[in-house]
Amino acid sequence: GENVEQHPSTLSVQEGDSAVIKCTYSDSASNYFPWYKQELGKRPQLIIDIRSNVGEKKDQRIAVTLNKTAKHFSLHITETQPEDSAVYFCAASGYSTLTFGKGTMLLVSP
Amino acid sequence: DTAVSQTPKYLVTQMGNDKSIKCEQNLGHDTMYWYKQDSKKFLKIMFSYNNKELIINETVPNRFSPKSPDKAHLNLHINSLELGDSAVYFCASRSEPNNSPLHFGNGTRLTVT
């Protein structure tokens, strides 16, 4: 089955800095790669996703890049704000399931 | 008008008891899931149903039995609860098998004492 590795497990940045979270996947058949943000005590919520026919996607301060050859994808957050503090999950979708990375706890200090 | 709703939100029970968690989605999705999130925040797939039929059953003890009476509902029954079952259980749904986002419910925090 699919295996998704996510790094780093924790990331501390100062407000205004950029943050980058990286993921690799194992199944070359995976074709959908969403990113979820989970605030403390809440459900994971989709923040951005990318499909395998696209190399990059941007939504305001958030961007995702995908390298299918290398089987890795990354989340980039620019101009971080304290409210960006949360756990971020990458995921890869194969035939019928979404496999998640182990999460990155992002801490943005004012 | 919550899209994916699950009940209860909190469940505290003793070892050995049997409990159920209910999930309903009003998005018209064909596929529903149960995920378990442990204390380390890892989200692990447990079950997946497509149009009331089981399509994924990961390595989950047979004390866990999902039931899907129709494609809008996926309930989870747990027998003989153990301490290690303590976790947050998320129900989720999506419209297609493999290239659309998951919509999560708000989670059920299960504590077994």
Short mmCIF file of C-alpha atoms in Angstrom, two decimals:
data_model
loop_
_atom_site.label_atom_id
_atom_site.label_comp_id
_atom_site.label_asym_id
_atom_site.label_seq_id
_atom_site.Cartn_x
_atom_site.Cartn_y
_atom_site.Cartn_z
CA GLY A 1 0.00 0.00 0.00
CA GLU A 2 0.87 3.67 -0.03
CA ASN A 3 3.42 5.04 2.43
CA VAL A 4 3.71 8.78 3.07
CA GLU A 5 6.68 10.28 4.90
CA GLN A 6 6.44 13.84 6.24
CA HIS A 7 9.17 16.15 7.56
CA PRO A 8 9.80 17.91 9.82
CA SER A 9 7.67 16.69 12.72
CA THR A 10 7.86 20.12 14.36
CA LEU A 11 8.68 23.50 12.87
CA SER A 12 9.08 26.76 14.77
CA VAL A 13 9.25 30.06 12.90
CA GLN A 14 8.95 33.73 13.65
CA GLU A 15 5.93 35.64 12.43
CA GLY A 16 6.54 36.82 8.87
CA ASP A 17 8.97 34.02 8.02
CA SER A 18 8.25 31.29 5.48
CA ALA A 19 7.56 27.68 6.41
CA VAL A 20 8.14 24.61 4.24
CA ILE A 21 6.86 21.10 4.93
CA LYS A 22 7.97 18.20 2.74
CA CYS A 23 6.39 14.84 1.97
CA THR A 24 7.34 11.80 -0.06
CA TYR A 25 5.08 9.00 -1.24
CA SER A 26 5.75 5.47 -2.44
CA ASP A 27 2.95 4.53 -4.84
CA SER A 28 3.55 5.92 -8.33
CA ALA A 29 -0.17 5.39 -9.05
CA SER A 30 -1.16 8.06 -6.51
CA ASN A 31 -2.63 11.04 -8.31
CA TYR A 32 -4.12 13.35 -5.69
CA PHE A 33 -2.26 15.18 -2.92
CA PRO A 34 -4.20 17.26 -0.40
CA TRP A 35 -2.93 19.18 2.60
CA TYR A 36 -4.95 19.48 5.80
CA LYS A 37 -4.66 21.86 8.74
CA GLN A 38 -5.78 20.70 12.16
CA GLU A 39 -6.13 23.14 15.00
CA LEU A 40 -6.15 21.89 18.57
CA GLY A 41 -9.31 19.95 19.36
CA LYS A 42 -10.75 20.39 15.88
CA ARG A 43 -11.14 18.32 12.75
CA PRO A 44 -8.64 18.33 9.90
CA GLN A 45 -9.64 20.84 7.24
CA LEU A 46 -8.47 20.97 3.63
CA ILE A 47 -6.31 24.01 2.88
CA ILE A 48 -5.01 23.18 -0.60
CA ASP A 49 -4.72 20.20 -2.92
CA ILE A 50 -2.95 19.31 -6.13
CA ARG A 51 -3.54 16.68 -8.77
CA SER A 52 -0.83 14.82 -10.61
CA ASN A 53 -1.28 16.68 -13.88
CA VAL A 54 -0.14 19.93 -12.22
CA GLY A 55 3.30 20.84 -10.87
CA GLU A 56 2.41 23.81 -8.69
CA LYS A 57 -0.65 25.47 -7.22
CA LYS A 58 -0.97 28.67 -5.23
CA ASP A 59 -3.67 30.16 -3.05
CA GLN A 60 -2.72 33.48 -1.46
CA ARG A 61 0.03 32.73 1.10
CA ILE A 62 -0.09 28.97 0.54
CA ALA A 63 1.50 27.05 -2.32
CA VAL A 64 2.05 23.38 -3.05
CA THR A 65 4.59 21.87 -5.44
CA LEU A 66 4.63 18.35 -6.82
CA ASN A 67 7.50 16.40 -8.37
CA LYS A 68 6.05 13.17 -9.73
CA THR A 69 9.38 11.81 -10.89
CA ALA A 70 10.88 12.10 -7.44
CA LYS A 71 7.56 11.31 -5.75
CA HIS A 72 7.65 14.25 -3.40
CA PHE A 73 5.48 17.27 -2.74
CA SER A 74 5.81 20.28 -0.49
CA LEU A 75 3.71 22.90 1.25
CA HIS A 76 4.98 26.47 1.36
CA ILE A 77 3.48 29.09 3.65
CA THR A 78 4.75 32.64 3.24
CA GLU A 79 4.40 35.56 5.65
CA THR A 80 3.39 33.25 8.48
CA GLN A 81 1.00 34.51 11.14
CA PRO A 82 0.32 33.21 14.68
CA GLU A 83 -3.03 31.83 13.48
CA ASP A 84 -1.12 29.54 11.11
CA SER A 85 -0.01 27.58 14.20
CA ALA A 86 -1.51 24.09 13.90
CA VAL A 87 -0.69 20.55 12.85
CA TYR A 88 -0.41 20.13 9.08
CA PHE A 89 -0.93 16.81 7.32
CA CYS A 90 0.00 15.85 3.82
CA ALA A 91 -1.75 12.93 2.14
CA ALA A 92 -1.59 10.88 -1.02
CA SER A 93 -4.50 9.18 -2.69
CA GLY A 94 -4.19 5.88 -4.45
CA TYR A 95 -7.07 3.70 -5.67
CA SER A 96 -9.58 4.23 -2.93
CA THR A 97 -7.95 5.53 0.21
CA LEU A 98 -6.16 8.62 1.41
CA THR A 99 -2.96 7.87 3.30
CA PHE A 100 -1.72 10.58 5.63
CA GLY A 101 1.74 11.62 6.71
CA LYS A 102 2.41 11.76 10.44
CA GLY A 103 1.89 15.50 10.65
CA THR A 104 3.98 18.61 11.26
CA MET A 105 3.32 20.83 14.25
CA LEU A 106 3.91 24.39 13.08
CA LEU A 107 4.46 27.02 15.77
CA VAL A 108 4.51 30.66 14.69
CA SER A 109 5.84 33.03 17.35
CA PRO A 110 4.75 36.68 17.35
CA ASP B 1 -26.35 22.01 8.25
CA THR B 2 -23.10 20.27 9.15
CA ALA B 3 -21.90 18.25 6.17
CA VAL B 4 -20.48 15.30 8.13
CA SER B 5 -21.89 14.90 11.60
CA GLN B 6 -20.92 12.31 14.16
CA THR B 7 -22.21 11.58 17.63
CA PRO B 8 -21.35 11.58 20.40
CA LYS B 9 -18.59 14.19 20.60
CA TYR B 10 -17.20 12.69 23.81
CA LEU B 11 -17.48 9.13 25.06
CA VAL B 12 -16.09 7.99 28.40
CA THR B 13 -16.53 4.35 29.29
CA GLN B 14 -14.97 1.49 31.18
CA MET B 15 -12.94 -1.40 29.85
CA GLY B 16 -15.02 -4.28 28.61
CA ASN B 17 -18.04 -2.19 27.63
CA ASP B 18 -19.57 -2.02 24.14
CA LYS B 19 -20.16 1.37 22.52
CA SER B 20 -21.25 2.84 19.19
CA ILE B 21 -20.41 6.00 17.28
CA LYS B 22 -22.77 7.26 14.61
CA CYS B 23 -21.94 9.19 11.45
CA GLU B 24 -24.10 10.81 8.83
CA GLN B 25 -23.20 12.89 5.77
CA ASN B 26 -25.56 15.09 3.76
CA LEU B 27 -23.16 15.74 0.88
CA GLY B 28 -24.43 12.97 -1.35
CA HIS B 29 -21.02 11.28 -1.28
CA ASP B 30 -20.64 7.64 -2.20
CA THR B 31 -17.66 6.81 -0.01
CA MET B 32 -17.35 7.04 3.76
CA TYR B 33 -14.45 6.32 6.10
CA TRP B 34 -13.47 5.85 9.69
CA TYR B 35 -10.06 7.16 10.76
CA LYS B 36 -8.43 6.78 14.17
CA GLN B 37 -6.21 9.56 15.52
CA ASP B 38 -4.03 8.49 18.41
CA SER B 39 -2.28 10.59 21.03
CA LYS B 40 0.59 11.25 18.62
CA LYS B 41 -1.88 12.77 16.15
CA PHE B 42 -1.34 10.06 13.54
CA LEU B 43 -4.42 9.66 11.28
CA LYS B 44 -4.86 6.00 10.41
CA ILE B 45 -7.53 4.59 8.09
CA MET B 46 -9.69 1.92 9.67
CA PHE B 47 -12.51 1.25 7.23
CA SER B 48 -13.90 2.51 3.96
CA TYR B 49 -17.36 1.93 2.52
CA ASN B 50 -18.53 2.71 -1.00
CA ASN B 51 -22.28 2.68 -1.56
CA LYS B 52 -22.83 0.59 1.58
CA GLU B 53 -20.19 -1.96 0.65
CA LEU B 54 -16.95 -2.47 2.55
CA ILE B 55 -13.95 -1.75 0.32
CA ILE B 56 -11.17 -1.26 2.85
CA ASN B 57 -10.62 -3.01 6.13
CA GLU B 58 -7.19 -2.26 7.51
CA THR B 59 -5.64 -4.32 10.25
CA VAL B 60 -8.27 -3.54 12.84
CA PRO B 61 -9.31 -5.94 15.62
CA ASN B 62 -12.59 -7.66 14.89
CA ARG B 63 -13.98 -6.00 18.03
CA PHE B 64 -14.57 -3.07 15.67
CA SER B 65 -17.54 -3.57 13.37
CA PRO B 66 -18.69 -0.89 10.94
CA LYS B 67 -22.24 -0.83 9.67
CA SER B 68 -23.58 1.15 6.72
CA PRO B 69 -27.39 1.02 6.53
CA ASP B 70 -27.33 3.39 3.53
CA LYS B 71 -24.70 5.42 1.73
CA ALA B 72 -25.31 8.47 3.95
CA HIS B 73 -24.57 6.64 7.19
CA LEU B 74 -21.56 4.76 8.52
CA ASN B 75 -21.67 3.71 12.15
CA LEU B 76 -18.90 2.15 14.21
CA HIS B 77 -19.58 -0.38 16.94
CA ILE B 78 -16.82 -1.40 19.32
CA ASN B 79 -17.07 -4.48 21.55
CA SER B 80 -15.09 -5.23 24.70
CA LEU B 81 -13.37 -1.86 24.82
CA GLU B 82 -9.69 -1.77 25.81
CA LEU B 83 -7.49 1.01 27.17
CA GLY B 84 -5.64 1.18 23.84
CA ASP B 85 -8.87 2.08 22.05
CA SER B 86 -8.72 5.55 23.61
CA ALA B 87 -8.34 7.97 20.71
CA VAL B 88 -10.24 10.43 18.58
CA TYR B 89 -12.29 8.73 15.87
CA PHE B 90 -13.07 10.73 12.74
CA CYS B 91 -15.72 9.90 10.22
CA ALA B 92 -15.13 11.28 6.72
CA SER B 93 -16.66 11.16 3.27
CA ARG B 94 -15.67 11.94 -0.31
CA SER B 95 -17.43 12.01 -3.66
CA GLU B 96 -15.12 9.84 -5.75
CA PRO B 97 -12.74 7.03 -4.87
CA ASN B 98 -9.42 8.67 -5.45
CA ASN B 99 -9.12 12.28 -6.51
CA SER B 100 -11.37 14.42 -4.36
CA PRO B 101 -10.94 15.80 -0.85
CA LEU B 102 -12.06 14.13 2.32
CA HIS B 103 -14.62 15.97 4.41
CA PHE B 104 -14.19 15.17 8.09
CA GLY B 105 -16.69 15.11 10.90
CA ASN B 106 -15.83 16.86 14.16
CA GLY B 107 -14.52 13.71 15.77
CA THR B 108 -15.48 11.57 18.76
CA ARG B 109 -13.04 11.53 21.65
CA LEU B 110 -13.22 8.08 23.19
CA THR B 111 -11.70 7.59 26.63
CA VAL B 112 -11.56 4.09 28.06
CA THR B 113 -10.84 3.87 31.79
#
